[in-house]
Tab-separated table of C-alpha atoms in Angstrom:
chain	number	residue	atom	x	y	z
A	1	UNK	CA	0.000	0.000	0.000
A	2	UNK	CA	0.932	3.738	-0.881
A	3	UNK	CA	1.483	5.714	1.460
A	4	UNK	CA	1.303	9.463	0.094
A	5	UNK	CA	2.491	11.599	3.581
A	6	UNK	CA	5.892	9.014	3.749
A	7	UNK	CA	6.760	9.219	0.122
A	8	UNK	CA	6.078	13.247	0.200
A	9	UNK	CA	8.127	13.178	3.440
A	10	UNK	CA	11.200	11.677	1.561
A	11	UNK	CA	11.154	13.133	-1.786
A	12	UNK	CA	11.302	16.796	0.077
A	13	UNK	CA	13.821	16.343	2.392
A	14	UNK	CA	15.627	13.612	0.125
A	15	UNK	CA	16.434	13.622	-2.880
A	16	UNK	CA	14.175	13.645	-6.130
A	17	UNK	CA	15.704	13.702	-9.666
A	18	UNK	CA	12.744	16.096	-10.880
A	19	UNK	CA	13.429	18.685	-8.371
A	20	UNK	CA	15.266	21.686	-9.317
A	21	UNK	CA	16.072	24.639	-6.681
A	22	UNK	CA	16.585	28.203	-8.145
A	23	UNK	CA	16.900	31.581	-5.985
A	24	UNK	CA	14.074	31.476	-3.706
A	25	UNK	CA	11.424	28.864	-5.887
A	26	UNK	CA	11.900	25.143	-6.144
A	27	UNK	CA	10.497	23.942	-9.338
A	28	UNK	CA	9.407	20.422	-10.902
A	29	UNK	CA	10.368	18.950	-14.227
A	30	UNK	CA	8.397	16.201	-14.118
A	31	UNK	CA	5.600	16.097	-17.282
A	32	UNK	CA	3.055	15.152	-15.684
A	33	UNK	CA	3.331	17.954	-12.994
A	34	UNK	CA	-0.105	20.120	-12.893
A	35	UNK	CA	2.050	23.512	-11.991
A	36	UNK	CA	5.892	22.584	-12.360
A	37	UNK	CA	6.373	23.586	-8.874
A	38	UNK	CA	7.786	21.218	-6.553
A	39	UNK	CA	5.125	21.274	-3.749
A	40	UNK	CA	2.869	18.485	-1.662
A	41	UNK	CA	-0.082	19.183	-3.808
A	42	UNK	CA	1.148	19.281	-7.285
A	43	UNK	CA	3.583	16.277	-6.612
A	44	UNK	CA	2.585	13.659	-9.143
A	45	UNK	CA	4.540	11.688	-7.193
A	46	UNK	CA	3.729	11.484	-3.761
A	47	UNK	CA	-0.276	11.487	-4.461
A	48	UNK	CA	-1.718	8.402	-5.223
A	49	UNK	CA	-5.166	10.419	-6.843
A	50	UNK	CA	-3.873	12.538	-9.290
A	51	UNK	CA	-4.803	13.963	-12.946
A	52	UNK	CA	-2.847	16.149	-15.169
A	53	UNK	CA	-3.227	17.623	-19.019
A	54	UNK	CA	-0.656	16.915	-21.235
A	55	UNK	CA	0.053	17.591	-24.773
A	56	UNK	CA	1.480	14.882	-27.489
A	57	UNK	CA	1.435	15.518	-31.140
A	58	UNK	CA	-1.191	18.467	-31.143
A	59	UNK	CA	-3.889	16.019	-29.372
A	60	UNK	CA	-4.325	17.114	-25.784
A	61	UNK	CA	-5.025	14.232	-23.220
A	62	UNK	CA	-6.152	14.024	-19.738
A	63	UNK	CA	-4.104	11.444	-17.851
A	64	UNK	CA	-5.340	10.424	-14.829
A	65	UNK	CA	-3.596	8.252	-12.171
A	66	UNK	CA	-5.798	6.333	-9.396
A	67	UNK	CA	-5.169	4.060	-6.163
A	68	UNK	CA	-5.691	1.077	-8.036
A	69	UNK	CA	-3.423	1.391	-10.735
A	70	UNK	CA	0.020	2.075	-8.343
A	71	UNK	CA	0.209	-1.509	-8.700
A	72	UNK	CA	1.125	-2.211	-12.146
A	73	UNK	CA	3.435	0.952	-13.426
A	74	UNK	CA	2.924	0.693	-16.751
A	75	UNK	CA	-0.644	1.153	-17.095
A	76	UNK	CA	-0.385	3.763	-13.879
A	77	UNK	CA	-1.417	6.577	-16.225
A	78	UNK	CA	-5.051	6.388	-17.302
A	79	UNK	CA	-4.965	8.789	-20.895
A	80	UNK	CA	-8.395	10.278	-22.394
A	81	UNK	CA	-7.920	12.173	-25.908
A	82	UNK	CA	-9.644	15.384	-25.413
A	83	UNK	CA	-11.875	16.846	-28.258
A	84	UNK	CA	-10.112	19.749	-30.310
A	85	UNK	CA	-12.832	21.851	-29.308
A	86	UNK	CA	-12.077	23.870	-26.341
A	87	UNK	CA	-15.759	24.135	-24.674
A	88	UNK	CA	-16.146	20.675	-25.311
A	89	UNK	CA	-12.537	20.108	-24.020
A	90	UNK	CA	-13.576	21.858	-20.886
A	91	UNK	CA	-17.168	19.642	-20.223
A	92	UNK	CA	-14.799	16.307	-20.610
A	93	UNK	CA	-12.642	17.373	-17.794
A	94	UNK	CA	-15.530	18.559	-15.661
A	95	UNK	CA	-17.207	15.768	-16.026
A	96	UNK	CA	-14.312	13.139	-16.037
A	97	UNK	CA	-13.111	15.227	-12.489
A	98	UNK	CA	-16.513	15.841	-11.150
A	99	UNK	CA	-15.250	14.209	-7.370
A	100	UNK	CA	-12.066	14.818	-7.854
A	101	UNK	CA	-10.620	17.484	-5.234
A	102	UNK	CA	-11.330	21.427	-6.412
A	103	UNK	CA	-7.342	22.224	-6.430
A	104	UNK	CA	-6.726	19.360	-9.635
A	105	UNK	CA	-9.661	20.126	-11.188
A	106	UNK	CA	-9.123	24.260	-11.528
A	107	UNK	CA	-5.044	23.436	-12.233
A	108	UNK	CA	-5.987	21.106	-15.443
A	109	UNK	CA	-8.308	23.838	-16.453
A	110	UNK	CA	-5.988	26.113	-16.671
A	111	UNK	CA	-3.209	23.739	-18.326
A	112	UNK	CA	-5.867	22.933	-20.514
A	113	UNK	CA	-6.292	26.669	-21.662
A	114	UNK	CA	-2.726	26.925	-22.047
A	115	UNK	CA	-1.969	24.046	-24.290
A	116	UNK	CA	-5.011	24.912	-26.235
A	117	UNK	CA	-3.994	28.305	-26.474
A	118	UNK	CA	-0.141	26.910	-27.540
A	119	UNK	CA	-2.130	24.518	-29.843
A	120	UNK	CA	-3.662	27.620	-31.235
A	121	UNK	CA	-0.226	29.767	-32.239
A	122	UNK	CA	1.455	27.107	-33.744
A	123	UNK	CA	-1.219	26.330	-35.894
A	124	UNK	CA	-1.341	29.855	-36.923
A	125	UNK	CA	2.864	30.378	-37.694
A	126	UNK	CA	2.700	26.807	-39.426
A	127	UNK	CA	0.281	28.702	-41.918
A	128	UNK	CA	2.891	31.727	-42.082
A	129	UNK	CA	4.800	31.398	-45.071
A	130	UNK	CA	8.455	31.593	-44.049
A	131	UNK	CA	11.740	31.506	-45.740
A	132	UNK	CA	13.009	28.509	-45.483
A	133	UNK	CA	16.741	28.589	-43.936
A	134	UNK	CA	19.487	25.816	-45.451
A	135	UNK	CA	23.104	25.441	-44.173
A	136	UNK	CA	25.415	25.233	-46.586
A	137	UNK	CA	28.605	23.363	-45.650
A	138	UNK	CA	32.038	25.201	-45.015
A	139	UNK	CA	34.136	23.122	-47.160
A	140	UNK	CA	31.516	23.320	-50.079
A	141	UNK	CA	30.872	27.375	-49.594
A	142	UNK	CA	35.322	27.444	-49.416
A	143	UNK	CA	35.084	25.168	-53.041
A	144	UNK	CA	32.344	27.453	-54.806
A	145	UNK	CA	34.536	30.613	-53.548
A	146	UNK	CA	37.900	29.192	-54.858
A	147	UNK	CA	36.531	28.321	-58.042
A	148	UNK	CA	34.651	31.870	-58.629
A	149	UNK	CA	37.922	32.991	-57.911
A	150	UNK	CA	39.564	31.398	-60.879
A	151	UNK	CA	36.717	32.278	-63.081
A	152	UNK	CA	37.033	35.493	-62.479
A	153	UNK	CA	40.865	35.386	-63.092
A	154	UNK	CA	40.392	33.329	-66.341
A	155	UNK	CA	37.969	35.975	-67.529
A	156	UNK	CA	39.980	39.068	-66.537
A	157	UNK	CA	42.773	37.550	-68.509
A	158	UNK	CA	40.388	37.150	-71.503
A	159	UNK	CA	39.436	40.307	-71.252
A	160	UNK	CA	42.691	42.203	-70.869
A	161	UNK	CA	44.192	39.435	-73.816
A	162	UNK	CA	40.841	40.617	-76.166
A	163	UNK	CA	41.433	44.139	-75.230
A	164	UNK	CA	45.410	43.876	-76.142
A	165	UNK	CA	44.086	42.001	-79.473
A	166	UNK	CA	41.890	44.730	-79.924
A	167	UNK	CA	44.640	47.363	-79.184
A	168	UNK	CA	46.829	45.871	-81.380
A	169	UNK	CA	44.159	46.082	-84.297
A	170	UNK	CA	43.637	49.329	-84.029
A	171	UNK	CA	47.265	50.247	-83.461
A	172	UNK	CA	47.796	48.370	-87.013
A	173	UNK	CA	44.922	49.909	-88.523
A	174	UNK	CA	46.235	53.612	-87.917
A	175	UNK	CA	49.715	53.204	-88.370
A	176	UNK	CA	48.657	51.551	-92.140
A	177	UNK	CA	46.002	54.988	-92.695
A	178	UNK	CA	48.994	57.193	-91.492
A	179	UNK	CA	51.338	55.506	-93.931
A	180	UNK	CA	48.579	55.731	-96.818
A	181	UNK	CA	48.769	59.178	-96.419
């Protein structure tokens, strides 16, 4: 049997791999946390009646974790798909968490309107038409920039041998009118 007061009792003054201390807060990495803060209610892991919203591949779910699943961890978590609607969204969890206590039932309310309202933006920039960034390797941008260097030697040389040729015409061509003369 489970006992939550003993298990809180050691995870606070112990040690707990989710917890995470900063200035004056202590927070709570673990996903399935209802407010990320490491405290006896919200503790996922030292309450044995618990429920949580969490969000996996756009499709919000309400995971809820009972007495008589702490037996048998990997079916622990109980998930419902929510509907994509948000009112409807909301009815589901009021009526899935109708005797639930008050405290889980307002926190996955309000994680509820946050991932819906995350849900909501990224649909929105996914419709955003945005340029589309590509790396280009080093050693292929040093290759492209070594050979527009020769090109642009090979043509200058062209140029200067044309404009010689073209000297050199010309050169011809008024030394013969001058001689004509």
């Amino acid at each position: 049997m489970q006992s939550d007061e003993v298990i809180w009792q050691i995870i606070n003054r112990g040690h707990c791999s989710y917890k995470m201390k900063t200035g004056g807060a202590t927070f709570c990495r673990n996903k399935y946390n209802v407010t990320g803060l490491c405290n006896r209610s919200s503790c996922p892991l030292a309450n044995s009646q618990y429920a949580t919203i969490v969000e996996e591949r756009g499709i919000a779910y309400l995971c809820m974790k009972t007495v008589e699943r702490a037996h048998k961890p990997a079916t622990l978590w109980h998930r419902i798909a929510l509907d994509g609607n948000y009112s409807k969204a909301l009815k589901q969890v009021d009526s899935l968490l109708a005797h639930w206590s008050r405290f889980l039932l307002h926190k996955s309310k309000q994680r509820l309107t946050k991932i819906t309202q995350y849900l909501l933006r990224t649909r929105i920039l996914m419709r955003e038409k945005k340029p589309r960034l590509v790396t280009i390797p080093a050693r292929e941008q040093q290759r492209e920039s070594r050979r527009e260097f020769k090109v642009r030697g090979s043509v200058l040389i062209y140029l200067t041998g044309s404009f010689l040729i073209l000297i050199s015409t010309r050169h011809k061509s008024q030394h013969s009118n001058s001689r004509n003369d």
